[in-house]
Amino acid sequence: MAMKLRPWLLAPIIIIVLLAGLAVFLWPHYEGNVPRITLEKAPKGLGLKNEIDFQVTDQGKGLRWVRVYLRQGQKTAMLLEHKPEGPTASVALKATAAPLAMGFSQGPAELVIEASDNSLRNWGSGNLSQIVLPLAIDTTPPRIMQRSGITYVNRGGSAVAVYEIDDGTTEHGVMVGQRRFKGHNPWPDQPRAAMCLFAFPFDEPRESRVSLWAADHAGNKANAPLRWRLRWRNFRADKLNASDNFLAEIQARFGMQAPPTAAATPLAVFQWVNVELREQNHQRIAQAASQTGPYQLWSGTFLRAPGKTMAGFGEHRTYFHNGQEISQGYHLGIDLADVERSPVPAAAGGVVRLAENLGIYGNCVIVDHGQGLSTLYGHLSQLGVTVGQTVEMGQELGLSGATGLALGDHLHFSVMVDGIFVVPTEWWDPHWIQDNVLYHYEESGLPTPLATPAGGKAAGQPQAAPTVK
């Protein structure tokens, strides 16, 4: 005989079942994943006007709100309050702070970023994440003052400026028109002494202004005059005929790389190579050349590879086919032709930053010589070094060849300052190096900023008289 469930026992069971079901339903809404706040660059100070970029992500029920505020003593001001319209897992935000306009004073302060999610934890207020960044409100721009004498620079050439900066300066250098060259602090015992290797690019307008620039930890910026003189020069212009055979060879080499819109004819392939691929290659070169340090890795006059000069720097080339202009370009190096597959020596000591097949330059090597100075070796038939390898002046980097946009065996040699191509012949001239680089350190009362490792030998200096190995 079955046992009957008594009514007074039924109600508690139903309640327990309902509570269990409710718990199962609500439990995910009580998740405990705290929102994550990440800053691209945490500010150490705030100037007159600042922008703070950050991102907030939540792996649970999504973000409820994000707040940013600035506080100093008893004063607090909201900089940003963001409430997503719906469940949002990630958001990128920008907070703007103008401390003095908001009534804050110079001195220590705190930047606070908070975020809450849609969890039901903490009595429904959600999981809270908070970061507090101590910083200083500082609206005084840094000072920068030239230390060396008049800096002379040739059109398309290189130059060095030596100057003094304030404590707290985080970035500095030389401005040439709209181009910014990065300075360095290579004298640890004189941290306010700085130098910048810069260029007056061959395509820079003659009237462009050249000045010193600096920025501090609070984002304050300053400019100061630079005593300088420009020596103007003209570069050669050539008209070149692109034959059918030449265009066919270029299509054979690059046709598979060209996009469909440019791969229809040999002429279209050449035009794509000479403009778009060239630009892509120069972006890659600039990226490789940006990997540099504050010390000079070279010593003495740069070594010239053997061979006859076949083309010079800055030549403006206009290409014609069947009497019609088809493309233009500039030759940003010097072509040196010796015997086929001749050894290519490093012009100076440094570190290999690129060793790969690079479009118009074919097999290519880039060596960093410190302080933004680098050399490029193009059209090689064979690479003999790897990225990250330290090389000495005269060390073999590979063999000359006819790869890339070269139809005859030769070396394309370039010199760059912060990725900007400059006249290579200056660096082959001991008098130019002495007068335009080393002398500025001497007149400023500073030693040549060579990198000196524990062994006591300046990095990049040859062991003996340089020879091609």
PDB file of N, CA, C and O in Angstrom, residues 66-93:
ATOM      1  N   VAL A  66      31.824  52.994 -16.486  1.00  0.00           N
ATOM      2  CA  VAL A  66      33.257  53.304 -16.343  1.00  0.00           C
ATOM      3  C   VAL A  66      33.357  54.773 -15.952  1.00  0.00           C
ATOM      4  O   VAL A  66      32.684  55.634 -16.536  1.00  0.00           O
ATOM      5  N   ARG A  67      34.205  55.057 -14.953  1.00  0.00           N
ATOM      6  CA  ARG A  67      34.384  56.433 -14.508  1.00  0.00           C
ATOM      7  C   ARG A  67      35.872  56.752 -14.365  1.00  0.00           C
ATOM      8  O   ARG A  67      36.657  55.903 -13.946  1.00  0.00           O
ATOM      9  N   VAL A  68      36.213  57.981 -14.697  1.00  0.00           N
ATOM     10  CA  VAL A  68      37.583  58.474 -14.520  1.00  0.00           C
ATOM     11  C   VAL A  68      37.490  59.820 -13.807  1.00  0.00           C
ATOM     12  O   VAL A  68      36.704  60.688 -14.213  1.00  0.00           O
ATOM     13  N   TYR A  69      38.280  59.977 -12.756  1.00  0.00           N
ATOM     14  CA  TYR A  69      38.291  61.270 -12.100  1.00  0.00           C
ATOM     15  C   TYR A  69      39.689  61.586 -11.569  1.00  0.00           C
ATOM     16  O   TYR A  69      40.535  60.711 -11.392  1.00  0.00           O
ATOM     17  N   LEU A  70      39.884  62.862 -11.358  1.00  0.00           N
ATOM     18  CA  LEU A  70      41.164  63.387 -10.871  1.00  0.00           C
ATOM     19  C   LEU A  70      40.926  63.931  -9.470  1.00  0.00           C
ATOM     20  O   LEU A  70      39.931  64.613  -9.215  1.00  0.00           O
ATOM     21  N   ARG A  71      41.869  63.609  -8.563  1.00  0.00           N
ATOM     22  CA  ARG A  71      41.720  64.130  -7.212  1.00  0.00           C
ATOM     23  C   ARG A  71      43.063  64.630  -6.696  1.00  0.00           C
ATOM     24  O   ARG A  71      44.121  64.088  -6.992  1.00  0.00           O
ATOM     25  N   GLN A  72      42.940  65.693  -5.907  1.00  0.00           N
ATOM     26  CA  GLN A  72      44.122  66.330  -5.306  1.00  0.00           C
ATOM     27  C   GLN A  72      43.683  66.895  -3.965  1.00  0.00           C
ATOM     28  O   GLN A  72      42.881  67.829  -3.910  1.00  0.00           O
ATOM     29  N   GLY A  73      44.194  66.300  -2.897  1.00  0.00           N
ATOM     30  CA  GLY A  73      43.737  66.717  -1.576  1.00  0.00           C
ATOM     31  C   GLY A  73      42.254  66.448  -1.420  1.00  0.00           C
ATOM     32  O   GLY A  73      41.772  65.337  -1.627  1.00  0.00           O
ATOM     33  N   GLN A  74      41.487  67.483  -1.096  1.00  0.00           N
ATOM     34  CA  GLN A  74      40.044  67.352  -0.907  1.00  0.00           C
ATOM     35  C   GLN A  74      39.257  67.607  -2.190  1.00  0.00           C
ATOM     36  O   GLN A  74      38.031  67.492  -2.198  1.00  0.00           O
ATOM     37  N   LYS A  75      39.947  67.944  -3.263  1.00  0.00           N
ATOM     38  CA  LYS A  75      39.269  68.286  -4.517  1.00  0.00           C
ATOM     39  C   LYS A  75      39.215  67.076  -5.445  1.00  0.00           C
ATOM     40  O   LYS A  75      40.222  66.416  -5.665  1.00  0.00           O
ATOM     41  N   THR A  76      38.040  66.808  -5.995  1.00  0.00           N
ATOM     42  CA  THR A  76      37.844  65.712  -6.938  1.00  0.00           C
ATOM     43  C   THR A  76      37.000  66.215  -8.110  1.00  0.00           C
ATOM     44  O   THR A  76      36.031  66.958  -7.913  1.00  0.00           O
ATOM     45  N   ALA A  77      37.387  65.816  -9.320  1.00  0.00           N
ATOM     46  CA  ALA A  77      36.638  66.223 -10.517  1.00  0.00           C
ATOM     47  C   ALA A  77      36.501  65.025 -11.449  1.00  0.00           C
ATOM     48  O   ALA A  77      37.475  64.301 -11.701  1.00  0.00           O
ATOM     49  N   MET A  78      35.296  64.819 -11.957  1.00  0.00           N
ATOM     50  CA  MET A  78      35.027  63.732 -12.886  1.00  0.00           C
ATOM     51  C   MET A  78      35.530  64.122 -14.280  1.00  0.00           C
ATOM     52  O   MET A  78      35.211  65.193 -14.795  1.00  0.00           O
ATOM     53  N   LEU A  79      36.315  63.246 -14.871  1.00  0.00           N
ATOM     54  CA  LEU A  79      36.819  63.471 -16.226  1.00  0.00           C
ATOM     55  C   LEU A  79      36.004  62.727 -17.274  1.00  0.00           C
ATOM     56  O   LEU A  79      35.893  63.174 -18.409  1.00  0.00           O
ATOM     57  N   LEU A  80      35.437  61.589 -16.882  1.00  0.00           N
ATOM     58  CA  LEU A  80      34.691  60.775 -17.843  1.00  0.00           C
ATOM     59  C   LEU A  80      33.743  59.849 -17.088  1.00  0.00           C
ATOM     60  O   LEU A  80      34.115  59.266 -16.066  1.00  0.00           O
ATOM     61  N   GLU A  81      32.517  59.725 -17.592  1.00  0.00           N
ATOM     62  CA  GLU A  81      31.583  58.718 -17.104  1.00  0.00           C
ATOM     63  C   GLU A  81      30.924  58.086 -18.323  1.00  0.00           C
ATOM     64  O   GLU A  81      30.274  58.780 -19.118  1.00  0.00           O
ATOM     65  N   HIS A  82      31.091  56.796 -18.451  1.00  0.00           N
ATOM     66  CA  HIS A  82      30.587  56.071 -19.612  1.00  0.00           C
ATOM     67  C   HIS A  82      29.683  54.937 -19.158  1.00  0.00           C
ATOM     68  O   HIS A  82      30.067  54.116 -18.326  1.00  0.00           O
ATOM     69  N   LYS A  83      28.451  54.900 -19.722  1.00  0.00           N
ATOM     70  CA  LYS A  83      27.500  53.829 -19.437  1.00  0.00           C
ATOM     71  C   LYS A  83      27.086  53.197 -20.752  1.00  0.00           C
ATOM     72  O   LYS A  83      26.365  53.819 -21.537  1.00  0.00           O
ATOM     73  N   PRO A  84      27.519  51.981 -21.020  1.00  0.00           N
ATOM     74  CA  PRO A  84      27.144  51.318 -22.269  1.00  0.00           C
ATOM     75  C   PRO A  84      25.630  51.159 -22.371  1.00  0.00           C
ATOM     76  O   PRO A  84      24.939  50.957 -21.369  1.00  0.00           O
ATOM     77  N   GLU A  85      25.122  51.258 -23.597  1.00  0.00           N
ATOM     78  CA  GLU A  85      23.680  51.135 -23.801  1.00  0.00           C
ATOM     79  C   GLU A  85      23.196  49.705 -23.569  1.00  0.00           C
ATOM     80  O   GLU A  85      22.044  49.485 -23.208  1.00  0.00           O
ATOM     81  N   GLY A  86      24.045  48.723 -23.832  1.00  0.00           N
ATOM     82  CA  GLY A  86      23.694  47.329 -23.613  1.00  0.00           C
ATOM     83  C   GLY A  86      24.887  46.586 -23.055  1.00  0.00           C
ATOM     84  O   GLY A  86      25.958  47.178 -22.815  1.00  0.00           O
ATOM     85  N   PRO A  87      24.738  45.274 -22.821  1.00  0.00           N
ATOM     86  CA  PRO A  87      25.877  44.488 -22.315  1.00  0.00           C
ATOM     87  C   PRO A  87      27.079  44.603 -23.254  1.00  0.00           C
ATOM     88  O   PRO A  87      26.981  44.256 -24.434  1.00  0.00           O
ATOM     89  N   THR A  88      28.155  45.136 -22.755  1.00  0.00           N
ATOM     90  CA  THR A  88      29.362  45.360 -23.559  1.00  0.00           C
ATOM     91  C   THR A  88      30.537  44.651 -22.900  1.00  0.00           C
ATOM     92  O   THR A  88      30.804  44.853 -21.719  1.00  0.00           O
ATOM     93  N   ALA A  89      31.249  43.842 -23.689  1.00  0.00           N
ATOM     94  CA  ALA A  89      32.379  43.096 -23.142  1.00  0.00           C
ATOM     95  C   ALA A  89      33.657  43.903 -23.133  1.00  0.00           C
ATOM     96  O   ALA A  89      34.540  43.675 -22.308  1.00  0.00           O
ATOM     97  N   SER A  90      33.785  44.861 -24.052  1.00  0.00           N
ATOM     98  CA  SER A  90      35.041  45.620 -24.154  1.00  0.00           C
ATOM     99  C   SER A  90      34.745  47.006 -24.703  1.00  0.00           C
ATOM    100  O   SER A  90      33.867  47.179 -25.562  1.00  0.00           O
ATOM    101  N   VAL A  91      35.481  47.992 -24.211  1.00  0.00           N
ATOM    102  CA  VAL A  91      35.312  49.354 -24.693  1.00  0.00           C
ATOM    103  C   VAL A  91      36.642  50.085 -24.603  1.00  0.00           C
ATOM    104  O   VAL A  91      37.397  49.914 -23.631  1.00  0.00           O
ATOM    105  N   ALA A  92      36.975  50.856 -25.650  1.00  0.00           N
ATOM    106  CA  ALA A  92      38.166  51.704 -25.665  1.00  0.00           C
ATOM    107  C   ALA A  92      37.720  53.144 -25.454  1.00  0.00           C
ATOM    108  O   ALA A  92      36.835  53.641 -26.158  1.00  0.00           O
ATOM    109  N   LEU A  93      38.326  53.816 -24.484  1.00  0.00           N
ATOM    110  CA  LEU A  93      37.880  55.151 -24.094  1.00  0.00           C
ATOM    111  C   LEU A  93      39.047  56.128 -24.043  1.00  0.00           C
ATOM    112  O   LEU A  93      40.208  55.732 -23.960  1.00  0.00           O
TER     113      LEU A  93
END
